[in-house]
Structures are given as C-alpha cells and as structure tokens.
Amino acid sequence: MLSVDTSSLDRFANMFAAAGPKAQAAVRRAAKRTGEQTRTAMRPALVKATGLKPRVIHRALKIVTTDDGFKIVSRGGKIRLKHFGARETLRGVSAAPRGQRQVFAGTFIKGGRFPNRKTLNMGGQVFERLPGVKRWGGPVRLVRSEVTIPEEMVAGEPARVFIATARKVFSQRLSHELSRVLLGYG
C-alpha cells in the first residue's frame, strides 16, 4: 500500500482560510484526481516490473480516498504462471515472470504424449505433478510465480513513479480546486 500525506501544506493557508468550510471538499477532490493520475502513471512501470499484461494491473490497483490524502491499494498473493504468457515446450512450460522468459521444468499445460498433446480445458493453467508421483493421471497442483503485485508496487520503479507523480500533481490539483472554490464554482 502506498499513500500520500497532505497534512503539511502551509503554503495554501490563505486559500484554505478564504475557502472556509468548502476547503475540505476541495482537498478531497484534489486527492481523488491525484490518485487517479498517479495510478495511471504507475501502470506502465508495474507492467514492466511484473511482466503482467496491462489489463491485469488495471484490475488490481484500487484508489481509496481519505480525508487527508489517498492510497493506491492492491491485494493478492503469488500470481499463477498462466498470466505470464505461458506456453508448453518439451522440457516444461516457458513463462516470463518479471519480463524474463524461463522454463519451469516438469510442468505442463496439456495432456498426452508428444507430439499429439491434447488441451485439458483448464483455462491455460500450468500444473506440476506432486513430488514422488510418477504415474499418469496422478495428483497435480497449480504452479505459481514468486511475483506479487503488492510487493512490486512498493519497490523499485513503480514506487519512484508514485512518489514523483503524487508530489508533482497534488499541489497543482489542490491549487486548481481551491481556485474553483474561491471563484464560486465548487
């Protein structure tokens, strides 16, 4: 979870005093818009850092607006390999977590013997046999990567993009929203 604290804005004191009770609504509007712009700026950085498709990142990030700022929140654990462009090879499944393609030996998407493999109709999920089981049709488990969106968004480039965008945009948006209130539009 990333958040921005907007409580230390002394330079807007005169505008806050003139806006009166409508200032709190202006702060909320500025924080909401800043959150939306920050989330939009973070998406490409997260796509590059995780190797996930943009639509997955788009669904994962939520904005929570509070009285004194906003938070960009994401939940979840280790992501399944199917989301990283998984495809089956003779040695196992090839997938690209964090944008680096690698082969996960002993894993599979389809069933049967090569070269006549059959689709299992399991939604493209990647499986591996449980340890010690060598027979066909035995128990299997889903394979997950080590990538988690919440961890990736607070480290590296996505975190830098968040901080830079939030700092740049919030003061501009707050000034804009307070000006609208003072002109009678808010």
PDB file of C-alpha atoms in Angstrom:
ATOM      1  CA  MET A   1       0.000   0.000   0.000  1.00  0.00           C
ATOM      2  CA  LEU A   2       1.311   3.430  -0.933  1.00  0.00           C
ATOM      3  CA  SER A   3      -0.082   6.677   0.454  1.00  0.00           C
ATOM      4  CA  VAL A   4       0.495  10.406   0.324  1.00  0.00           C
ATOM      5  CA  ASP A   5       0.138  12.611   3.405  1.00  0.00           C
ATOM      6  CA  THR A   6      -1.301  16.001   2.540  1.00  0.00           C
ATOM      7  CA  SER A   7      -1.451  17.448   6.060  1.00  0.00           C
ATOM      8  CA  SER A   8       1.670  19.654   5.763  1.00  0.00           C
ATOM      9  CA  LEU A   9       0.602  22.202   3.178  1.00  0.00           C
ATOM     10  CA  ASP A  10       1.406  25.535   4.818  1.00  0.00           C
ATOM     11  CA  ARG A  11       1.700  27.487   1.575  1.00  0.00           C
ATOM     12  CA  PHE A  12      -2.025  27.116   0.930  1.00  0.00           C
ATOM     13  CA  ALA A  13      -3.017  28.580   4.318  1.00  0.00           C
ATOM     14  CA  ASN A  14      -4.520  31.789   2.900  1.00  0.00           C
ATOM     15  CA  MET A  15      -6.526  29.917   0.291  1.00  0.00           C
ATOM     16  CA  PHE A  16      -7.798  27.483   2.954  1.00  0.00           C
ATOM     17  CA  ALA A  17      -8.866  30.382   5.185  1.00  0.00           C
ATOM     18  CA  ALA A  18     -10.698  32.103   2.335  1.00  0.00           C
ATOM     19  CA  ALA A  19     -12.417  28.890   1.192  1.00  0.00           C
ATOM     20  CA  GLY A  20     -13.759  28.201   4.677  1.00  0.00           C
ATOM     21  CA  PRO A  21     -15.784  25.000   5.089  1.00  0.00           C
ATOM     22  CA  LYS A  22     -15.572  24.186   1.373  1.00  0.00           C
ATOM     23  CA  ALA A  23     -11.795  23.668   1.618  1.00  0.00           C
ATOM     24  CA  GLN A  24     -12.158  20.096   2.878  1.00  0.00           C
ATOM     25  CA  ALA A  25     -14.200  19.135  -0.192  1.00  0.00           C
ATOM     26  CA  ALA A  26     -11.569  20.757  -2.421  1.00  0.00           C
ATOM     27  CA  VAL A  27      -8.824  18.714  -0.728  1.00  0.00           C
ATOM     28  CA  ARG A  28     -10.819  15.511  -1.258  1.00  0.00           C
ATOM     29  CA  ARG A  29     -11.373  16.312  -4.956  1.00  0.00           C
ATOM     30  CA  ALA A  30      -7.690  17.138  -5.420  1.00  0.00           C
ATOM     31  CA  ALA A  31      -6.642  13.920  -3.664  1.00  0.00           C
ATOM     32  CA  LYS A  32      -9.042  11.821  -5.741  1.00  0.00           C
ATOM     33  CA  ARG A  33      -7.833  13.287  -9.026  1.00  0.00           C
ATOM     34  CA  THR A  34      -4.191  12.981  -7.939  1.00  0.00           C
ATOM     35  CA  GLY A  35      -4.814   9.339  -7.051  1.00  0.00           C
ATOM     36  CA  GLU A  36      -6.290   8.654 -10.478  1.00  0.00           C
ATOM     37  CA  GLN A  37      -3.373  10.313 -12.271  1.00  0.00           C
ATOM     38  CA  THR A  38      -0.813   8.579 -10.062  1.00  0.00           C
ATOM     39  CA  ARG A  39      -2.409   5.172 -10.645  1.00  0.00           C
ATOM     40  CA  THR A  40      -2.374   5.819 -14.397  1.00  0.00           C
ATOM     41  CA  ALA A  41       1.324   6.748 -14.246  1.00  0.00           C
ATOM     42  CA  MET A  42       2.168   3.664 -12.153  1.00  0.00           C
ATOM     43  CA  ARG A  43       0.586   1.150 -14.514  1.00  0.00           C
ATOM     44  CA  PRO A  44       3.325   1.043 -17.197  1.00  0.00           C
ATOM     45  CA  ALA A  45       6.026   0.797 -14.528  1.00  0.00           C
ATOM     46  CA  LEU A  46       4.198  -2.105 -12.860  1.00  0.00           C
ATOM     47  CA  VAL A  47       3.669  -3.859 -16.193  1.00  0.00           C
ATOM     48  CA  LYS A  48       7.404  -3.670 -16.841  1.00  0.00           C
ATOM     49  CA  ALA A  49       8.357  -4.708 -13.283  1.00  0.00           C
ATOM     50  CA  THR A  50       5.993  -7.700 -13.086  1.00  0.00           C
ATOM     51  CA  GLY A  51       5.730  -8.894 -16.681  1.00  0.00           C
ATOM     52  CA  LEU A  52       1.929  -8.981 -16.413  1.00  0.00           C
ATOM     53  CA  LYS A  53      -0.458  -7.724 -19.069  1.00  0.00           C
ATOM     54  CA  PRO A  54      -1.770  -4.143 -18.627  1.00  0.00           C
ATOM     55  CA  ARG A  55      -5.365  -5.274 -18.102  1.00  0.00           C
ATOM     56  CA  VAL A  56      -4.318  -7.414 -15.102  1.00  0.00           C
ATOM     57  CA  ILE A  57      -2.570  -4.432 -13.500  1.00  0.00           C
ATOM     58  CA  HIS A  58      -5.555  -2.198 -14.333  1.00  0.00           C
ATOM     59  CA  ARG A  59      -7.897  -4.530 -12.426  1.00  0.00           C
ATOM     60  CA  ALA A  60      -5.520  -4.960  -9.499  1.00  0.00           C
ATOM     61  CA  LEU A  61      -4.998  -1.304  -8.475  1.00  0.00           C
ATOM     62  CA  LYS A  62      -7.733   0.458  -6.480  1.00  0.00           C
ATOM     63  CA  ILE A  63      -7.789   4.026  -5.151  1.00  0.00           C
ATOM     64  CA  VAL A  64      -9.003   4.769  -1.616  1.00  0.00           C
ATOM     65  CA  THR A  65      -9.551   8.454  -0.851  1.00  0.00           C
ATOM     66  CA  THR A  66      -9.263   9.535   2.795  1.00  0.00           C
ATOM     67  CA  ASP A  67      -9.793  12.916   4.493  1.00  0.00           C
ATOM     68  CA  ASP A  68      -6.090  13.761   4.296  1.00  0.00           C
ATOM     69  CA  GLY A  69      -4.930  12.068   1.089  1.00  0.00           C
ATOM     70  CA  PHE A  70      -5.289   8.873  -0.895  1.00  0.00           C
ATOM     71  CA  LYS A  71      -3.974   5.328  -1.067  1.00  0.00           C
ATOM     72  CA  ILE A  72      -3.427   3.021  -4.007  1.00  0.00           C
ATOM     73  CA  VAL A  73      -4.245  -0.454  -2.745  1.00  0.00           C
ATOM     74  CA  SER A  74      -3.711  -3.907  -4.216  1.00  0.00           C
ATOM     75  CA  ARG A  75      -4.339  -7.304  -2.673  1.00  0.00           C
ATOM     76  CA  GLY A  76      -3.265 -10.802  -3.517  1.00  0.00           C
ATOM     77  CA  GLY A  77      -0.513 -13.329  -3.338  1.00  0.00           C
ATOM     78  CA  LYS A  78       1.707 -15.184  -5.760  1.00  0.00           C
ATOM     79  CA  ILE A  79       0.386 -14.957  -9.313  1.00  0.00           C
ATOM     80  CA  ARG A  80      -0.239 -18.066 -11.423  1.00  0.00           C
ATOM     81  CA  LEU A  81       2.087 -18.706 -14.346  1.00  0.00           C
ATOM     82  CA  LYS A  82      -0.764 -18.602 -16.877  1.00  0.00           C
ATOM     83  CA  HIS A  83      -0.742 -14.789 -16.603  1.00  0.00           C
ATOM     84  CA  PHE A  84       2.861 -14.563 -17.839  1.00  0.00           C
ATOM     85  CA  GLY A  85       2.373 -15.792 -21.406  1.00  0.00           C
ATOM     86  CA  ALA A  86       2.874 -19.465 -20.542  1.00  0.00           C
ATOM     87  CA  ARG A  87       3.449 -21.926 -23.379  1.00  0.00           C
ATOM     88  CA  GLU A  88       4.377 -25.575 -23.295  1.00  0.00           C
ATOM     89  CA  THR A  89       7.709 -26.943 -24.555  1.00  0.00           C
ATOM     90  CA  LEU A  90       9.293 -30.404 -24.442  1.00  0.00           C
ATOM     91  CA  ARG A  91      11.253 -29.531 -21.279  1.00  0.00           C
ATOM     92  CA  GLY A  92       8.349 -27.899 -19.434  1.00  0.00           C
ATOM     93  CA  VAL A  93       6.370 -24.677 -19.525  1.00  0.00           C
ATOM     94  CA  SER A  94       8.026 -21.455 -20.641  1.00  0.00           C
ATOM     95  CA  ALA A  95       6.726 -18.289 -18.955  1.00  0.00           C
ATOM     96  CA  ALA A  96       8.015 -14.749 -18.378  1.00  0.00           C
ATOM     97  CA  PRO A  97       7.598 -13.567 -14.775  1.00  0.00           C
ATOM     98  CA  ARG A  98       9.164 -10.114 -14.303  1.00  0.00           C
ATOM     99  CA  GLY A  99       9.598  -9.984 -18.091  1.00  0.00           C
ATOM    100  CA  GLN A 100      12.334 -12.670 -18.119  1.00  0.00           C
ATOM    101  CA  ARG A 101      11.337 -15.822 -20.005  1.00  0.00           C
ATOM    102  CA  GLN A 102      12.363 -19.038 -18.297  1.00  0.00           C
ATOM    103  CA  VAL A 103      11.456 -22.728 -18.474  1.00  0.00           C
ATOM    104  CA  PHE A 104       9.808 -24.381 -15.468  1.00  0.00           C
ATOM    105  CA  ALA A 105      10.994 -27.991 -15.823  1.00  0.00           C
ATOM    106  CA  GLY A 106       8.463 -30.774 -15.296  1.00  0.00           C
ATOM    107  CA  THR A 107       5.418 -28.555 -15.636  1.00  0.00           C
ATOM    108  CA  PHE A 108       2.661 -28.904 -18.234  1.00  0.00           C
ATOM    109  CA  ILE A 109      -0.454 -27.264 -19.690  1.00  0.00           C
ATOM    110  CA  LYS A 110      -1.660 -30.063 -21.981  1.00  0.00           C
ATOM    111  CA  GLY A 111      -2.003 -33.830 -21.584  1.00  0.00           C
ATOM    112  CA  GLY A 112      -0.861 -36.855 -23.577  1.00  0.00           C
ATOM    113  CA  ARG A 113       2.390 -37.748 -25.309  1.00  0.00           C
ATOM    114  CA  PHE A 114       4.330 -35.519 -27.644  1.00  0.00           C
ATOM    115  CA  PRO A 115       3.708 -34.607 -30.444  1.00  0.00           C
ATOM    116  CA  ASN A 116      -0.042 -35.283 -30.115  1.00  0.00           C
ATOM    117  CA  ARG A 117      -0.752 -33.323 -26.916  1.00  0.00           C
ATOM    118  CA  LYS A 118      -4.389 -32.562 -26.078  1.00  0.00           C
ATOM    119  CA  THR A 119      -5.770 -29.449 -24.434  1.00  0.00           C
ATOM    120  CA  LEU A 120      -7.017 -30.153 -20.900  1.00  0.00           C
ATOM    121  CA  ASN A 121      -9.650 -27.377 -20.932  1.00  0.00           C
ATOM    122  CA  MET A 122      -8.320 -25.983 -17.653  1.00  0.00           C
ATOM    123  CA  GLY A 123      -8.071 -22.377 -18.803  1.00  0.00           C
ATOM    124  CA  GLY A 124      -4.388 -22.498 -19.722  1.00  0.00           C
ATOM    125  CA  GLN A 125      -3.294 -23.144 -16.131  1.00  0.00           C
ATOM    126  CA  VAL A 126       0.182 -24.552 -15.512  1.00  0.00           C
ATOM    127  CA  PHE A 127       0.424 -27.750 -13.455  1.00  0.00           C
ATOM    128  CA  GLU A 128       3.103 -29.962 -11.960  1.00  0.00           C
ATOM    129  CA  ARG A 129       2.886 -33.455 -10.534  1.00  0.00           C
ATOM    130  CA  LEU A 130       3.123 -33.827  -6.787  1.00  0.00           C
ATOM    131  CA  PRO A 131       6.576 -34.996  -5.627  1.00  0.00           C
ATOM    132  CA  GLY A 132       7.068 -38.771  -5.694  1.00  0.00           C
ATOM    133  CA  VAL A 133       4.138 -39.462  -8.070  1.00  0.00           C
ATOM    134  CA  LYS A 134       5.228 -40.746 -11.496  1.00  0.00           C
ATOM    135  CA  ARG A 135       2.059 -42.347 -12.881  1.00  0.00           C
ATOM    136  CA  TRP A 136      -0.235 -40.800 -15.495  1.00  0.00           C
ATOM    137  CA  GLY A 137      -3.395 -39.182 -14.135  1.00  0.00           C
ATOM    138  CA  GLY A 138      -1.917 -38.773 -10.664  1.00  0.00           C
ATOM    139  CA  PRO A 139      -2.459 -35.774  -8.384  1.00  0.00           C
ATOM    140  CA  VAL A 140      -1.225 -32.390  -9.637  1.00  0.00           C
ATOM    141  CA  ARG A 141      -1.004 -28.840  -8.286  1.00  0.00           C
ATOM    142  CA  LEU A 142      -1.063 -25.367  -9.827  1.00  0.00           C
ATOM    143  CA  VAL A 143       2.250 -23.609 -10.303  1.00  0.00           C
ATOM    144  CA  ARG A 144       2.624 -20.018  -9.136  1.00  0.00           C
ATOM    145  CA  SER A 145       5.358 -17.465  -9.702  1.00  0.00           C
ATOM    146  CA  GLU A 146       7.158 -15.520  -6.992  1.00  0.00           C
ATOM    147  CA  VAL A 147       5.614 -12.247  -8.236  1.00  0.00           C
ATOM    148  CA  THR A 148       3.066 -10.428  -6.047  1.00  0.00           C
ATOM    149  CA  ILE A 149       1.607  -7.086  -7.119  1.00  0.00           C
ATOM    150  CA  PRO A 150       1.566  -5.507  -3.605  1.00  0.00           C
ATOM    151  CA  GLU A 151       5.293  -6.184  -3.154  1.00  0.00           C
ATOM    152  CA  GLU A 152       6.202  -4.989  -6.640  1.00  0.00           C
ATOM    153  CA  MET A 153       4.296  -1.703  -6.311  1.00  0.00           C
ATOM    154  CA  VAL A 154       6.219  -0.551  -3.215  1.00  0.00           C
ATOM    155  CA  ALA A 155       9.689  -1.324  -4.575  1.00  0.00           C
ATOM    156  CA  GLY A 156      11.803  -0.067  -7.446  1.00  0.00           C
ATOM    157  CA  GLU A 157      10.468   1.947 -10.359  1.00  0.00           C
ATOM    158  CA  PRO A 158       6.709   1.784  -9.515  1.00  0.00           C
ATOM    159  CA  ALA A 159       7.377   3.354  -6.094  1.00  0.00           C
ATOM    160  CA  ARG A 160       9.563   6.082  -7.635  1.00  0.00           C
ATOM    161  CA  VAL A 161       6.863   6.857 -10.203  1.00  0.00           C
ATOM    162  CA  PHE A 162       4.238   7.017  -7.441  1.00  0.00           C
ATOM    163  CA  ILE A 163       6.191   9.479  -5.320  1.00  0.00           C
ATOM    164  CA  ALA A 164       7.262  11.693  -8.223  1.00  0.00           C
ATOM    165  CA  THR A 165       3.771  11.872  -9.743  1.00  0.00           C
ATOM    166  CA  ALA A 166       1.980  12.432  -6.432  1.00  0.00           C
ATOM    167  CA  ARG A 167       4.341  15.249  -5.416  1.00  0.00           C
ATOM    168  CA  LYS A 168       4.084  16.960  -8.785  1.00  0.00           C
ATOM    169  CA  VAL A 169       0.335  16.610  -9.336  1.00  0.00           C
ATOM    170  CA  PHE A 170      -1.140  17.144  -5.861  1.00  0.00           C
ATOM    171  CA  SER A 171      -0.075  20.757  -5.370  1.00  0.00           C
ATOM    172  CA  GLN A 172      -1.284  21.621  -8.887  1.00  0.00           C
ATOM    173  CA  ARG A 173      -4.649  19.944  -8.320  1.00  0.00           C
ATOM    174  CA  LEU A 174      -5.111  21.495  -4.874  1.00  0.00           C
ATOM    175  CA  SER A 175      -4.382  24.953  -6.223  1.00  0.00           C
ATOM    176  CA  HIS A 176      -6.849  24.358  -9.049  1.00  0.00           C
ATOM    177  CA  GLU A 177      -9.621  23.067  -6.762  1.00  0.00           C
ATOM    178  CA  LEU A 178      -9.178  25.885  -4.208  1.00  0.00           C
ATOM    179  CA  SER A 179      -9.261  28.451  -7.035  1.00  0.00           C
ATOM    180  CA  ARG A 180     -12.540  26.949  -8.244  1.00  0.00           C
ATOM    181  CA  VAL A 181     -13.995  27.244  -4.732  1.00  0.00           C
ATOM    182  CA  LEU A 182     -12.858  30.862  -4.404  1.00  0.00           C
ATOM    183  CA  LEU A 183     -14.348  31.736  -7.812  1.00  0.00           C
ATOM    184  CA  GLY A 184     -17.670  30.219  -6.768  1.00  0.00           C
ATOM    185  CA  TYR A 185     -17.611  27.055  -8.898  1.00  0.00           C
ATOM    186  CA  GLY A 186     -17.042  24.492  -6.133  1.00  0.00           C
TER     187      GLY A 186
END
